[in-house]
Amino acid sequence: MAFEEKRAWSMVLVTVASYAVYLAVVLGRPGDAPLAEAPYVPALLWTVGAAIAASIVLHIALATFSPEDAKSKDQRDREIHRFGEHIGQSFVVLGGVAGLALAMAGLDQFWIANAIYLAFVLSSLLGSATKIVSYRLGFHPW
């Protein structure tokens, strides 16, 4: 397995785990208060920060266990990475548009922040999945 494919798999794991923790914390709040009044900001900041830290630690661990693979990156790896990032960024744009639409509709900050966070999560998952599929099924640049 190529080193960049390992990184894509680790990104999928980190993204799914951190978003699952965020949802568990925000949705698991006791009380009868509306969801939009849940204190989501600390959970959002902590899970995003933890995801960044976990991603860095996993990347270092992967590079430590296969140092020769970590240093080599050929043209195919660069093109797959670029392709995956371009595909994944489409959800960042959709999230920005969704956040803008929610703000113009006058919705609560909770919904705007969560729409944008979900877009970042989907962007990461789609970009990583694109890279994994490209490594597994072959990558043919147009």
Short mmCIF file of C-alpha atoms in Angstrom, two decimals:
data_model
loop_
_atom_site.label_atom_id
_atom_site.label_comp_id
_atom_site.label_asym_id
_atom_site.label_seq_id
_atom_site.Cartn_x
_atom_site.Cartn_y
_atom_site.Cartn_z
CA MET A 1 0.00 0.00 0.00
CA ALA A 2 1.35 3.40 -0.95
CA PHE A 3 2.19 5.81 1.85
CA GLU A 4 -0.27 8.41 0.54
CA GLU A 5 -3.04 5.79 0.55
CA LYS A 6 -2.22 5.06 4.20
CA ARG A 7 -2.51 8.77 4.93
CA ALA A 8 -5.91 8.86 3.21
CA TRP A 9 -7.12 5.93 5.33
CA SER A 10 -5.89 7.61 8.50
CA MET A 11 -7.70 10.81 7.52
CA VAL A 12 -10.94 8.87 7.06
CA LEU A 13 -10.56 7.31 10.51
CA VAL A 14 -9.75 10.62 12.21
CA THR A 15 -12.56 12.46 10.46
CA VAL A 16 -15.22 9.87 11.25
CA ALA A 17 -14.09 9.48 14.87
CA SER A 18 -13.90 13.20 15.60
CA TYR A 19 -17.27 13.98 14.01
CA ALA A 20 -18.88 11.04 15.83
CA VAL A 21 -17.53 12.37 19.14
CA TYR A 22 -18.81 15.86 18.31
CA LEU A 23 -22.28 14.54 17.49
CA ALA A 24 -22.34 12.40 20.63
CA VAL A 25 -21.41 15.37 22.81
CA VAL A 26 -23.82 17.85 21.23
CA LEU A 27 -26.75 15.48 20.78
CA GLY A 28 -26.19 13.81 24.14
CA ARG A 29 -26.82 16.92 26.20
CA PRO A 30 -29.40 16.30 28.90
CA GLY A 31 -32.40 18.51 29.20
CA ASP A 32 -35.40 19.61 27.26
CA ALA A 33 -33.77 22.68 25.73
CA PRO A 34 -33.93 23.06 21.95
CA LEU A 35 -30.94 21.71 20.06
CA ALA A 36 -30.04 25.17 18.76
CA GLU A 37 -29.43 26.26 22.37
CA ALA A 38 -26.93 23.47 23.05
CA PRO A 39 -23.43 24.71 23.94
CA TYR A 40 -21.75 23.47 20.78
CA VAL A 41 -18.75 25.81 20.52
CA PRO A 42 -16.45 24.07 23.06
CA ALA A 43 -17.27 20.65 21.59
CA LEU A 44 -16.62 21.93 18.08
CA LEU A 45 -13.30 23.52 18.99
CA TRP A 46 -12.09 20.51 21.00
CA THR A 47 -13.01 17.94 18.37
CA VAL A 48 -11.46 19.94 15.54
CA GLY A 49 -8.31 20.50 17.59
CA ALA A 50 -8.15 16.84 18.58
CA ALA A 51 -8.65 15.79 14.95
CA ILE A 52 -5.77 18.00 13.83
CA ALA A 53 -3.51 16.64 16.58
CA ALA A 54 -4.52 13.03 15.87
CA SER A 55 -3.89 13.50 12.17
CA ILE A 56 -0.40 14.84 12.85
CA VAL A 57 0.39 12.02 15.30
CA LEU A 58 -0.86 9.37 12.86
CA HIS A 59 1.15 10.87 10.03
CA ILE A 60 4.29 10.83 12.17
CA ALA A 61 3.58 7.24 13.23
CA LEU A 62 3.09 6.15 9.62
CA ALA A 63 6.31 7.89 8.60
CA THR A 64 8.17 6.29 11.51
CA PHE A 65 7.10 2.75 10.62
CA SER A 66 7.84 3.14 6.92
CA PRO A 67 10.42 5.92 6.54
CA GLU A 68 11.47 4.89 3.03
CA ASP A 69 7.89 5.17 1.77
CA ALA A 70 7.32 8.52 3.47
CA LYS A 71 10.15 10.15 1.56
CA SER A 72 9.23 8.91 -1.89
CA LYS A 73 6.41 10.55 -3.77
CA ASP A 74 6.21 10.04 -7.51
CA GLN A 75 4.20 11.83 -10.17
CA ARG A 76 1.25 9.47 -9.77
CA ASP A 77 1.08 10.18 -6.02
CA ARG A 78 1.13 13.92 -6.64
CA GLU A 79 -1.62 13.70 -9.26
CA ILE A 80 -3.83 11.49 -7.08
CA HIS A 81 -3.35 13.89 -4.16
CA ARG A 82 -4.22 16.90 -6.31
CA PHE A 83 -7.24 15.12 -7.82
CA GLY A 84 -8.54 14.08 -4.39
CA GLU A 85 -8.13 17.58 -3.01
CA HIS A 86 -9.96 19.13 -5.97
CA ILE A 87 -12.85 16.70 -5.59
CA GLY A 88 -13.00 17.19 -1.81
CA GLN A 89 -12.96 20.98 -2.02
CA SER A 90 -16.33 20.95 -3.75
CA PHE A 91 -17.96 20.33 -0.36
CA VAL A 92 -16.13 23.29 1.16
CA VAL A 93 -17.73 25.48 -1.49
CA LEU A 94 -21.14 23.89 -0.89
CA GLY A 95 -20.71 24.42 2.86
CA GLY A 96 -19.86 28.06 2.34
CA VAL A 97 -22.91 28.55 0.15
CA ALA A 98 -25.10 26.66 2.65
CA GLY A 99 -23.79 28.77 5.53
CA LEU A 100 -24.43 31.92 3.55
CA ALA A 101 -27.96 30.79 2.68
CA LEU A 102 -28.69 29.89 6.32
CA ALA A 103 -27.38 33.28 7.47
CA MET A 104 -29.52 35.11 4.92
CA ALA A 105 -32.53 33.08 6.07
CA GLY A 106 -31.88 34.33 9.60
CA LEU A 107 -31.27 30.93 11.17
CA ASP A 108 -29.45 30.52 14.45
CA GLN A 109 -25.63 30.43 14.55
CA PHE A 110 -25.84 26.80 15.69
CA TRP A 111 -27.23 25.68 12.33
CA ILE A 112 -24.81 27.80 10.32
CA ALA A 113 -21.78 26.51 12.21
CA ASN A 114 -22.95 22.91 11.97
CA ALA A 115 -23.64 23.17 8.25
CA ILE A 116 -20.13 24.49 7.66
CA TYR A 117 -18.57 21.86 9.95
CA LEU A 118 -20.48 19.10 8.16
CA ALA A 119 -19.20 20.45 4.84
CA PHE A 120 -15.61 20.23 6.10
CA VAL A 121 -16.23 16.66 7.28
CA LEU A 122 -17.75 15.66 3.95
CA SER A 123 -14.92 17.38 2.12
CA SER A 124 -12.35 15.37 4.03
CA LEU A 125 -14.24 12.11 3.53
CA LEU A 126 -14.86 12.67 -0.18
CA GLY A 127 -11.27 13.74 -0.84
CA SER A 128 -9.86 10.78 1.07
CA ALA A 129 -12.28 8.34 -0.56
CA THR A 130 -11.31 9.68 -3.99
CA LYS A 131 -7.64 9.09 -3.22
CA ILE A 132 -8.29 5.57 -1.92
CA VAL A 133 -10.40 4.66 -4.95
CA SER A 134 -7.76 6.12 -7.26
CA TYR A 135 -5.07 3.97 -5.65
CA ARG A 136 -7.24 0.85 -5.61
CA LEU A 137 -8.86 1.05 -9.05
CA GLY A 138 -6.21 2.98 -10.91
CA PHE A 139 -5.84 6.62 -11.73
CA HIS A 140 -6.14 7.80 -15.30
CA PRO A 141 -5.63 11.55 -15.70
CA TRP A 142 -7.75 13.15 -18.37
#
